[in-house]
Amino acid sequence: MRDRTAATGLILRLANLAGGLAVAGYTGFMAARGVRLQWDFRVYLAAAQAAHAGLDPYVVENLVRVSGRPVPLAFLYPPAALLSFLALAAMPQPVALALWMSFKLLLLAGLVVLWKRVFVQDAGWFPLALVAVFGSNAAALWDLRSGNVALVEAALIWSALACFVAGRRRGFAALIVIAAVCKLAPALFLLLLLVPTSGQRARPKLLAAALAALGAIVFVPMWMGPAATWRGFLGASYGAFPVNEANPSALGFLVERFGGVTPAVVALWLAYLAALALLLARPLRRLARERDACAWAIAAVAIYLAAHPRPMAYGWVLGGGALVALIRAAAPGGLARAGLVALVLAQGVLWAFQQPWTGTLAGYMPVILLLALAALAAAAPRSGILQGDPA
């Protein structure tokens, strides 16, 4: 009997490993096909080239001038973010595109390893790899094709959360500050510094210092140096508000349903946030009593994505580890968990076969499933993640 059990365990481990390697191979293949796309990264390179040439990188015409080709998007990040792209902008563009794609593939693999080692240690490599690549409408593939910074941001946030779980609050704060330099919104994770966990007290002074450091990094270059004469990211045009699969968020749904960002839509979105806060009150009180840093990290990611007005399709790559943790908290057995994983993967897998579902439900599936999984996890018995007070 023991020999049979050991053999079964070995077969499962090998199948897990083989499945994970198959997903990695497919992801590498799709990345190779998408190297020449990366439209967002091309904007970053053009902005860095414009800044190096003494031009305002926030003026689209300057990006066209230095790149020699049409640029459909403006550069939207603070001036400090350009420092990350100056070295790549000095390289031949095909080399820069290949290096950026390779770097992000490494980050995606690193995320899976980090989730496994810190946040969902009992999960298999295969389901983790599947959720990382195909979860949330294949958010990772969106990111690789677009060349966005979302994977870099996700890697920094999860690395910061690993520091938070390990009790290294200064490391956590530093990594979140770096993650927030481009899109600013990740700074909300710094609120975890107000949460006491096992062996760690709240750190309001560290929170203030981190916010001050981020403010200096973002705004000081706008007041002195070359960037002081630029138009600036605060006045950059984002174009029409993205909706449906491009921005699967509650606000995106409301904007699409009611035809624009109107005062009524904003009021409805604020009502949604208020309802979300009300529903989360009891689960968060329980988390506060249990002082489980890992549970707080998972909850923070889930709440951030559920409340974000503009996470964008690629931004959902952040949710992979939280989705796996919520599934394991929500479902008691392997079969139920497999079913929930299949739901999370469905649209991404169909997209990979170029047969995706269309329509409102499919487009907003990431936020719908996240809310459903959080509710199931809160209701599940003996679940420490997002569980409310016992009746």
PDB file of C-alpha atoms in Angstrom, residues 79-356:
ATOM      1  CA  PRO A  79       9.414  61.661 -15.248  1.00  0.00           C
ATOM      2  CA  ALA A  80      11.291  59.388 -12.817  1.00  0.00           C
ATOM      3  CA  ALA A  81       9.880  56.350 -14.645  1.00  0.00           C
ATOM      4  CA  LEU A  82      11.923  57.303 -17.712  1.00  0.00           C
ATOM      5  CA  LEU A  83      15.145  56.369 -15.918  1.00  0.00           C
ATOM      6  CA  SER A  84      14.186  52.704 -16.234  1.00  0.00           C
ATOM      7  CA  PHE A  85      14.116  52.923 -20.028  1.00  0.00           C
ATOM      8  CA  LEU A  86      17.084  55.158 -20.879  1.00  0.00           C
ATOM      9  CA  ALA A  87      19.576  52.295 -21.190  1.00  0.00           C
ATOM     10  CA  LEU A  88      17.190  50.219 -23.303  1.00  0.00           C
ATOM     11  CA  ALA A  89      16.405  53.233 -25.507  1.00  0.00           C
ATOM     12  CA  ALA A  90      20.111  53.518 -26.385  1.00  0.00           C
ATOM     13  CA  MET A  91      20.106  49.997 -27.864  1.00  0.00           C
ATOM     14  CA  PRO A  92      18.936  48.957 -31.326  1.00  0.00           C
ATOM     15  CA  GLN A  93      15.174  48.603 -31.006  1.00  0.00           C
ATOM     16  CA  PRO A  94      14.996  44.870 -31.892  1.00  0.00           C
ATOM     17  CA  VAL A  95      17.511  44.166 -29.108  1.00  0.00           C
ATOM     18  CA  ALA A  96      15.574  46.308 -26.632  1.00  0.00           C
ATOM     19  CA  LEU A  97      12.288  44.597 -27.525  1.00  0.00           C
ATOM     20  CA  ALA A  98      13.814  41.141 -27.083  1.00  0.00           C
ATOM     21  CA  LEU A  99      15.458  42.037 -23.773  1.00  0.00           C
ATOM     22  CA  TRP A 100      12.260  43.546 -22.368  1.00  0.00           C
ATOM     23  CA  MET A 101      10.225  40.486 -23.359  1.00  0.00           C
ATOM     24  CA  SER A 102      12.843  38.109 -21.911  1.00  0.00           C
ATOM     25  CA  PHE A 103      12.961  40.089 -18.677  1.00  0.00           C
ATOM     26  CA  LYS A 104       9.207  39.903 -18.277  1.00  0.00           C
ATOM     27  CA  LEU A 105       9.142  36.164 -18.968  1.00  0.00           C
ATOM     28  CA  LEU A 106      11.627  35.738 -16.125  1.00  0.00           C
ATOM     29  CA  LEU A 107       9.428  37.866 -13.894  1.00  0.00           C
ATOM     30  CA  LEU A 108       6.371  35.767 -14.721  1.00  0.00           C
ATOM     31  CA  ALA A 109       8.254  32.577 -13.861  1.00  0.00           C
ATOM     32  CA  GLY A 110       9.516  34.228 -10.682  1.00  0.00           C
ATOM     33  CA  LEU A 111       5.961  35.140  -9.684  1.00  0.00           C
ATOM     34  CA  VAL A 112       4.872  31.514  -9.899  1.00  0.00           C
ATOM     35  CA  VAL A 113       7.826  30.449  -7.752  1.00  0.00           C
ATOM     36  CA  LEU A 114       7.122  33.210  -5.223  1.00  0.00           C
ATOM     37  CA  TRP A 115       3.442  32.298  -4.949  1.00  0.00           C
ATOM     38  CA  LYS A 116       4.346  28.660  -4.421  1.00  0.00           C
ATOM     39  CA  ARG A 117       7.027  29.280  -1.792  1.00  0.00           C
ATOM     40  CA  VAL A 118       5.292  31.969   0.267  1.00  0.00           C
ATOM     41  CA  PHE A 119       1.558  32.299  -0.334  1.00  0.00           C
ATOM     42  CA  VAL A 120       0.097  28.969  -1.547  1.00  0.00           C
ATOM     43  CA  GLN A 121       2.710  26.413  -0.576  1.00  0.00           C
ATOM     44  CA  ASP A 122       0.392  23.407  -0.956  1.00  0.00           C
ATOM     45  CA  ALA A 123      -0.705  24.313  -4.504  1.00  0.00           C
ATOM     46  CA  GLY A 124       0.652  22.368  -7.459  1.00  0.00           C
ATOM     47  CA  TRP A 125       2.993  23.886 -10.026  1.00  0.00           C
ATOM     48  CA  PHE A 126       0.630  23.074 -12.878  1.00  0.00           C
ATOM     49  CA  PRO A 127      -2.459  24.942 -11.610  1.00  0.00           C
ATOM     50  CA  LEU A 128      -0.277  27.832 -10.503  1.00  0.00           C
ATOM     51  CA  ALA A 129       1.289  28.085 -13.957  1.00  0.00           C
ATOM     52  CA  LEU A 130      -2.127  27.812 -15.623  1.00  0.00           C
ATOM     53  CA  VAL A 131      -3.616  30.610 -13.522  1.00  0.00           C
ATOM     54  CA  ALA A 132      -0.520  32.783 -13.976  1.00  0.00           C
ATOM     55  CA  VAL A 133      -0.732  32.573 -17.778  1.00  0.00           C
ATOM     56  CA  PHE A 134      -4.414  32.014 -18.623  1.00  0.00           C
ATOM     57  CA  GLY A 135      -6.191  33.399 -15.552  1.00  0.00           C
ATOM     58  CA  SER A 136      -8.278  36.581 -15.680  1.00  0.00           C
ATOM     59  CA  ASN A 137      -8.837  36.506 -19.449  1.00  0.00           C
ATOM     60  CA  ALA A 138      -5.162  35.629 -20.093  1.00  0.00           C
ATOM     61  CA  ALA A 139      -3.947  38.836 -18.447  1.00  0.00           C
ATOM     62  CA  ALA A 140      -0.296  37.740 -18.641  1.00  0.00           C
ATOM     63  CA  LEU A 141      -0.517  37.227 -22.402  1.00  0.00           C
ATOM     64  CA  TRP A 142      -2.123  40.651 -22.756  1.00  0.00           C
ATOM     65  CA  ASP A 143       0.804  42.099 -20.838  1.00  0.00           C
ATOM     66  CA  LEU A 144       3.476  40.297 -22.862  1.00  0.00           C
ATOM     67  CA  ARG A 145       1.942  41.370 -26.165  1.00  0.00           C
ATOM     68  CA  SER A 146       1.476  44.987 -25.097  1.00  0.00           C
ATOM     69  CA  GLY A 147       4.890  45.405 -23.462  1.00  0.00           C
ATOM     70  CA  ASN A 148       3.281  47.155 -20.501  1.00  0.00           C
ATOM     71  CA  VAL A 149       4.944  47.493 -17.094  1.00  0.00           C
ATOM     72  CA  ALA A 150       2.160  45.511 -15.382  1.00  0.00           C
ATOM     73  CA  LEU A 151       4.286  42.387 -14.879  1.00  0.00           C
ATOM     74  CA  VAL A 152       7.112  44.449 -13.425  1.00  0.00           C
ATOM     75  CA  GLU A 153       4.625  46.142 -11.120  1.00  0.00           C
ATOM     76  CA  ALA A 154       3.126  42.776 -10.101  1.00  0.00           C
ATOM     77  CA  ALA A 155       6.550  41.281  -9.379  1.00  0.00           C
ATOM     78  CA  LEU A 156       7.463  44.248  -7.183  1.00  0.00           C
ATOM     79  CA  ILE A 157       4.146  44.163  -5.315  1.00  0.00           C
ATOM     80  CA  TRP A 158       4.287  40.429  -4.610  1.00  0.00           C
ATOM     81  CA  SER A 159       7.949  40.698  -3.583  1.00  0.00           C
ATOM     82  CA  ALA A 160       6.910  43.485  -1.228  1.00  0.00           C
ATOM     83  CA  LEU A 161       4.102  41.318   0.158  1.00  0.00           C
ATOM     84  CA  ALA A 162       6.604  38.504   0.727  1.00  0.00           C
ATOM     85  CA  CYS A 163       8.622  40.975   2.811  1.00  0.00           C
ATOM     86  CA  PHE A 164       5.437  41.905   4.655  1.00  0.00           C
ATOM     87  CA  VAL A 165       4.754  38.238   5.468  1.00  0.00           C
ATOM     88  CA  ALA A 166       8.364  37.809   6.642  1.00  0.00           C
ATOM     89  CA  GLY A 167       8.097  40.849   8.908  1.00  0.00           C
ATOM     90  CA  ARG A 168      10.497  43.017   6.883  1.00  0.00           C
ATOM     91  CA  ARG A 169       8.413  46.186   6.861  1.00  0.00           C
ATOM     92  CA  ARG A 170      11.127  48.500   5.504  1.00  0.00           C
ATOM     93  CA  GLY A 171      11.764  46.186   2.561  1.00  0.00           C
ATOM     94  CA  PHE A 172       8.011  46.037   1.973  1.00  0.00           C
ATOM     95  CA  ALA A 173       7.712  49.828   1.970  1.00  0.00           C
ATOM     96  CA  ALA A 174      10.706  50.326  -0.335  1.00  0.00           C
ATOM     97  CA  LEU A 175       9.420  47.841  -2.926  1.00  0.00           C
ATOM     98  CA  ILE A 176       5.920  49.321  -2.906  1.00  0.00           C
ATOM     99  CA  VAL A 177       7.352  52.800  -3.437  1.00  0.00           C
ATOM    100  CA  ILE A 178       9.279  51.513  -6.460  1.00  0.00           C
ATOM    101  CA  ALA A 179       6.178  49.712  -7.762  1.00  0.00           C
ATOM    102  CA  ALA A 180       4.137  52.912  -7.469  1.00  0.00           C
ATOM    103  CA  VAL A 181       6.520  55.150  -9.433  1.00  0.00           C
ATOM    104  CA  CYS A 182       4.795  54.477 -12.756  1.00  0.00           C
ATOM    105  CA  LYS A 183       1.085  54.185 -12.000  1.00  0.00           C
ATOM    106  CA  LEU A 184       0.909  55.538  -8.412  1.00  0.00           C
ATOM    107  CA  ALA A 185      -2.088  53.339  -7.455  1.00  0.00           C
ATOM    108  CA  PRO A 186       0.092  50.574  -5.899  1.00  0.00           C
ATOM    109  CA  ALA A 187       0.901  53.081  -3.140  1.00  0.00           C
ATOM    110  CA  LEU A 188      -2.414  51.975  -1.604  1.00  0.00           C
ATOM    111  CA  PHE A 189      -0.657  48.791  -0.458  1.00  0.00           C
ATOM    112  CA  LEU A 190       1.324  50.954   1.941  1.00  0.00           C
ATOM    113  CA  LEU A 191      -1.816  51.045   4.103  1.00  0.00           C
ATOM    114  CA  LEU A 192      -0.801  47.548   5.229  1.00  0.00           C
ATOM    115  CA  LEU A 193       1.796  49.324   7.366  1.00  0.00           C
ATOM    116  CA  LEU A 194      -1.097  50.290   9.634  1.00  0.00           C
ATOM    117  CA  VAL A 195      -2.011  46.624  10.141  1.00  0.00           C
ATOM    118  CA  PRO A 196      -0.491  44.864  13.161  1.00  0.00           C
ATOM    119  CA  THR A 197       0.325  41.220  12.502  1.00  0.00           C
ATOM    120  CA  SER A 198       1.858  38.439  14.525  1.00  0.00           C
ATOM    121  CA  GLY A 199       5.137  39.800  15.899  1.00  0.00           C
ATOM    122  CA  GLN A 200       4.764  43.146  14.106  1.00  0.00           C
ATOM    123  CA  ARG A 201       3.145  46.377  15.232  1.00  0.00           C
ATOM    124  CA  ALA A 202       1.571  49.074  13.070  1.00  0.00           C
ATOM    125  CA  ARG A 203       4.157  51.417  11.532  1.00  0.00           C
ATOM    126  CA  PRO A 204       2.479  54.796  10.846  1.00  0.00           C
ATOM    127  CA  LYS A 205       5.814  56.652  10.807  1.00  0.00           C
ATOM    128  CA  LEU A 206       7.173  54.291   8.170  1.00  0.00           C
ATOM    129  CA  LEU A 207       3.983  54.841   6.161  1.00  0.00           C
ATOM    130  CA  ALA A 208       4.508  58.605   6.308  1.00  0.00           C
ATOM    131  CA  ALA A 209       8.156  58.253   5.314  1.00  0.00           C
ATOM    132  CA  ALA A 210       7.290  55.971   2.381  1.00  0.00           C
ATOM    133  CA  LEU A 211       4.625  58.366   1.117  1.00  0.00           C
ATOM    134  CA  ALA A 212       7.049  61.278   1.453  1.00  0.00           C
ATOM    135  CA  ALA A 213       9.701  59.359  -0.499  1.00  0.00           C
ATOM    136  CA  LEU A 214       7.228  58.496  -3.245  1.00  0.00           C
ATOM    137  CA  GLY A 215       6.056  62.094  -3.422  1.00  0.00           C
ATOM    138  CA  ALA A 216       9.624  63.309  -3.759  1.00  0.00           C
ATOM    139  CA  ILE A 217      10.433  60.781  -6.494  1.00  0.00           C
ATOM    140  CA  VAL A 218       7.302  61.648  -8.456  1.00  0.00           C
ATOM    141  CA  PHE A 219       6.984  65.408  -8.026  1.00  0.00           C
ATOM    142  CA  VAL A 220      10.430  66.890  -7.337  1.00  0.00           C
ATOM    143  CA  PRO A 221      11.632  66.268 -10.940  1.00  0.00           C
ATOM    144  CA  MET A 222       8.604  68.263 -12.117  1.00  0.00           C
ATOM    145  CA  TRP A 223       9.826  71.343 -10.239  1.00  0.00           C
ATOM    146  CA  MET A 224      13.512  71.298 -11.118  1.00  0.00           C
ATOM    147  CA  GLY A 225      15.782  70.032 -13.858  1.00  0.00           C
ATOM    148  CA  PRO A 226      14.793  69.329 -17.470  1.00  0.00           C
ATOM    149  CA  ALA A 227      11.394  67.900 -16.536  1.00  0.00           C
ATOM    150  CA  ALA A 228      10.324  71.258 -15.073  1.00  0.00           C
ATOM    151  CA  THR A 229       9.683  72.531 -18.602  1.00  0.00           C
ATOM    152  CA  TRP A 230       7.729  69.476 -19.751  1.00  0.00           C
ATOM    153  CA  ARG A 231       3.980  69.353 -20.044  1.00  0.00           C
ATOM    154  CA  GLY A 232       3.916  66.670 -17.361  1.00  0.00           C
ATOM    155  CA  PHE A 233       2.056  63.455 -16.766  1.00  0.00           C
ATOM    156  CA  LEU A 234      -0.744  65.109 -14.766  1.00  0.00           C
ATOM    157  CA  GLY A 235      -2.015  66.781 -17.921  1.00  0.00           C
ATOM    158  CA  ALA A 236      -1.485  63.783 -20.207  1.00  0.00           C
ATOM    159  CA  SER A 237      -4.498  62.633 -22.210  1.00  0.00           C
ATOM    160  CA  TYR A 238      -5.696  59.102 -21.523  1.00  0.00           C
ATOM    161  CA  GLY A 239      -8.235  59.141 -24.336  1.00  0.00           C
ATOM    162  CA  ALA A 240     -11.631  57.473 -23.983  1.00  0.00           C
ATOM    163  CA  PHE A 241     -12.193  55.513 -20.782  1.00  0.00           C
ATOM    164  CA  PRO A 242     -11.491  51.837 -21.589  1.00  0.00           C
ATOM    165  CA  VAL A 243     -14.262  49.316 -21.030  1.00  0.00           C
ATOM    166  CA  ASN A 244     -15.110  45.615 -21.377  1.00  0.00           C
ATOM    167  CA  GLU A 245     -12.174  43.193 -21.781  1.00  0.00           C
ATOM    168  CA  ALA A 246      -9.702  46.103 -22.064  1.00  0.00           C
ATOM    169  CA  ASN A 247     -10.633  47.239 -18.546  1.00  0.00           C
ATOM    170  CA  PRO A 248     -12.608  44.550 -16.679  1.00  0.00           C
ATOM    171  CA  SER A 249     -13.553  46.624 -13.651  1.00  0.00           C
ATOM    172  CA  ALA A 250     -16.752  47.678 -11.909  1.00  0.00           C
ATOM    173  CA  LEU A 251     -16.325  51.243 -13.152  1.00  0.00           C
ATOM    174  CA  GLY A 252     -15.630  49.993 -16.671  1.00  0.00           C
ATOM    175  CA  PHE A 253     -18.925  48.083 -16.594  1.00  0.00           C
ATOM    176  CA  LEU A 254     -20.850  51.144 -15.427  1.00  0.00           C
ATOM    177  CA  VAL A 255     -19.239  53.392 -18.038  1.00  0.00           C
ATOM    178  CA  GLU A 256     -20.070  50.916 -20.796  1.00  0.00           C
ATOM    179  CA  ARG A 257     -23.604  50.329 -19.533  1.00  0.00           C
ATOM    180  CA  PHE A 258     -24.503  54.007 -19.162  1.00  0.00           C
ATOM    181  CA  GLY A 259     -22.457  55.463 -22.009  1.00  0.00           C
ATOM    182  CA  GLY A 260     -19.692  57.506 -20.397  1.00  0.00           C
ATOM    183  CA  VAL A 261     -18.115  58.859 -17.237  1.00  0.00           C
ATOM    184  CA  THR A 262     -21.047  60.928 -15.986  1.00  0.00           C
ATOM    185  CA  PRO A 263     -21.808  62.176 -12.455  1.00  0.00           C
ATOM    186  CA  ALA A 264     -24.444  59.438 -12.150  1.00  0.00           C
ATOM    187  CA  VAL A 265     -21.899  56.764 -13.114  1.00  0.00           C
ATOM    188  CA  VAL A 266     -19.372  58.100 -10.605  1.00  0.00           C
ATOM    189  CA  ALA A 267     -22.086  58.068  -7.922  1.00  0.00           C
ATOM    190  CA  LEU A 268     -22.941  54.459  -8.756  1.00  0.00           C
ATOM    191  CA  TRP A 269     -19.290  53.469  -8.600  1.00  0.00           C
ATOM    192  CA  LEU A 270     -18.896  55.150  -5.209  1.00  0.00           C
ATOM    193  CA  ALA A 271     -21.988  53.262  -4.042  1.00  0.00           C
ATOM    194  CA  TYR A 272     -20.336  50.032  -5.229  1.00  0.00           C
ATOM    195  CA  LEU A 273     -17.199  50.882  -3.215  1.00  0.00           C
ATOM    196  CA  ALA A 274     -19.342  51.653  -0.162  1.00  0.00           C
ATOM    197  CA  ALA A 275     -21.145  48.313  -0.503  1.00  0.00           C
ATOM    198  CA  LEU A 276     -17.806  46.554  -0.913  1.00  0.00           C
ATOM    199  CA  ALA A 277     -16.492  48.207   2.258  1.00  0.00           C
ATOM    200  CA  LEU A 278     -19.637  47.220   4.151  1.00  0.00           C
ATOM    201  CA  LEU A 279     -19.381  43.588   3.045  1.00  0.00           C
ATOM    202  CA  LEU A 280     -15.688  43.462   3.928  1.00  0.00           C
ATOM    203  CA  ALA A 281     -16.100  44.888   7.429  1.00  0.00           C
ATOM    204  CA  ARG A 282     -16.684  41.562   9.200  1.00  0.00           C
ATOM    205  CA  PRO A 283     -14.023  39.574   7.305  1.00  0.00           C
ATOM    206  CA  LEU A 284     -11.446  42.268   7.948  1.00  0.00           C
ATOM    207  CA  ARG A 285     -12.296  42.366  11.641  1.00  0.00           C
ATOM    208  CA  ARG A 286     -11.556  38.666  11.788  1.00  0.00           C
ATOM    209  CA  LEU A 287      -8.265  39.147   9.956  1.00  0.00           C
ATOM    210  CA  ALA A 288      -7.391  41.862  12.462  1.00  0.00           C
ATOM    211  CA  ARG A 289      -7.956  39.417  15.314  1.00  0.00           C
ATOM    212  CA  GLU A 290      -5.984  36.602  13.707  1.00  0.00           C
ATOM    213  CA  ARG A 291      -3.024  38.844  12.728  1.00  0.00           C
ATOM    214  CA  ASP A 292      -2.133  36.551   9.817  1.00  0.00           C
ATOM    215  CA  ALA A 293       0.195  38.529   7.540  1.00  0.00           C
ATOM    216  CA  CYS A 294      -0.221  36.120   4.608  1.00  0.00           C
ATOM    217  CA  ALA A 295      -4.016  36.356   4.758  1.00  0.00           C
ATOM    218  CA  TRP A 296      -3.746  40.147   4.873  1.00  0.00           C
ATOM    219  CA  ALA A 297      -1.522  40.104   1.780  1.00  0.00           C
ATOM    220  CA  ILE A 298      -4.016  37.984  -0.184  1.00  0.00           C
ATOM    221  CA  ALA A 299      -6.906  40.153   0.974  1.00  0.00           C
ATOM    222  CA  ALA A 300      -5.037  43.325  -0.005  1.00  0.00           C
ATOM    223  CA  VAL A 301      -4.517  42.116  -3.580  1.00  0.00           C
ATOM    224  CA  ALA A 302      -8.153  41.019  -3.901  1.00  0.00           C
ATOM    225  CA  ILE A 303      -9.511  44.303  -2.541  1.00  0.00           C
ATOM    226  CA  TYR A 304      -7.136  46.366  -4.678  1.00  0.00           C
ATOM    227  CA  LEU A 305      -8.294  44.700  -7.894  1.00  0.00           C
ATOM    228  CA  ALA A 306     -11.976  44.663  -6.921  1.00  0.00           C
ATOM    229  CA  ALA A 307     -11.927  48.402  -6.151  1.00  0.00           C
ATOM    230  CA  HIS A 308      -9.534  49.611  -8.879  1.00  0.00           C
ATOM    231  CA  PRO A 309     -11.315  51.874 -11.403  1.00  0.00           C
ATOM    232  CA  ARG A 310      -8.847  51.183 -14.210  1.00  0.00           C
ATOM    233  CA  PRO A 311      -6.771  48.026 -13.672  1.00  0.00           C
ATOM    234  CA  MET A 312      -6.739  47.311 -17.439  1.00  0.00           C
ATOM    235  CA  ALA A 313      -6.627  43.789 -18.891  1.00  0.00           C
ATOM    236  CA  TYR A 314      -2.901  43.298 -18.268  1.00  0.00           C
ATOM    237  CA  GLY A 315      -3.166  44.675 -14.731  1.00  0.00           C
ATOM    238  CA  TRP A 316      -5.046  41.534 -13.697  1.00  0.00           C
ATOM    239  CA  VAL A 317      -1.778  39.604 -13.922  1.00  0.00           C
ATOM    240  CA  LEU A 318      -1.371  40.786 -10.330  1.00  0.00           C
ATOM    241  CA  GLY A 319      -4.304  38.644  -9.219  1.00  0.00           C
ATOM    242  CA  GLY A 320      -2.954  35.153  -9.957  1.00  0.00           C
ATOM    243  CA  GLY A 321      -1.616  34.258  -6.512  1.00  0.00           C
ATOM    244  CA  ALA A 322      -4.658  35.748  -4.776  1.00  0.00           C
ATOM    245  CA  LEU A 323      -7.052  33.818  -7.026  1.00  0.00           C
ATOM    246  CA  VAL A 324      -5.333  30.513  -6.237  1.00  0.00           C
ATOM    247  CA  ALA A 325      -5.399  31.280  -2.516  1.00  0.00           C
ATOM    248  CA  LEU A 326      -9.092  32.213  -2.645  1.00  0.00           C
ATOM    249  CA  ILE A 327      -9.926  29.043  -4.574  1.00  0.00           C
ATOM    250  CA  ARG A 328      -8.160  26.907  -1.964  1.00  0.00           C
ATOM    251  CA  ALA A 329      -9.977  28.744   0.812  1.00  0.00           C
ATOM    252  CA  ALA A 330     -13.353  28.533  -0.929  1.00  0.00           C
ATOM    253  CA  ALA A 331     -13.380  24.883  -2.025  1.00  0.00           C
ATOM    254  CA  PRO A 332     -12.899  21.984   0.412  1.00  0.00           C
ATOM    255  CA  GLY A 333     -11.858  19.282  -2.053  1.00  0.00           C
ATOM    256  CA  GLY A 334      -9.802  18.725  -5.152  1.00  0.00           C
ATOM    257  CA  LEU A 335     -12.747  18.333  -7.546  1.00  0.00           C
ATOM    258  CA  ALA A 336     -14.416  21.569  -6.457  1.00  0.00           C
ATOM    259  CA  ARG A 337     -11.103  23.389  -6.660  1.00  0.00           C
ATOM    260  CA  ALA A 338     -10.487  22.032 -10.146  1.00  0.00           C
ATOM    261  CA  GLY A 339     -13.888  23.353 -11.206  1.00  0.00           C
ATOM    262  CA  LEU A 340     -13.138  26.828  -9.868  1.00  0.00           C
ATOM    263  CA  VAL A 341      -9.726  26.834 -11.522  1.00  0.00           C
ATOM    264  CA  ALA A 342     -11.417  25.875 -14.807  1.00  0.00           C
ATOM    265  CA  LEU A 343     -13.757  28.867 -14.480  1.00  0.00           C
ATOM    266  CA  VAL A 344     -10.835  31.215 -13.857  1.00  0.00           C
ATOM    267  CA  LEU A 345      -8.987  29.813 -16.885  1.00  0.00           C
ATOM    268  CA  ALA A 346     -11.896  29.389 -19.309  1.00  0.00           C
ATOM    269  CA  GLN A 347     -11.810  32.683 -21.198  1.00  0.00           C
ATOM    270  CA  GLY A 348      -8.013  32.776 -21.301  1.00  0.00           C
ATOM    271  CA  VAL A 349      -7.797  29.268 -22.742  1.00  0.00           C
ATOM    272  CA  LEU A 350     -10.484  30.051 -25.308  1.00  0.00           C
ATOM    273  CA  TRP A 351      -8.589  33.201 -26.198  1.00  0.00           C
ATOM    274  CA  ALA A 352      -5.456  31.096 -26.751  1.00  0.00           C
ATOM    275  CA  PHE A 353      -7.434  28.977 -29.238  1.00  0.00           C
ATOM    276  CA  GLN A 354      -8.795  32.186 -30.829  1.00  0.00           C
ATOM    277  CA  GLN A 355     -12.337  31.229 -29.851  1.00  0.00           C
ATOM    278  CA  PRO A 356     -13.067  33.595 -26.927  1.00  0.00           C
TER     279      PRO A 356
END
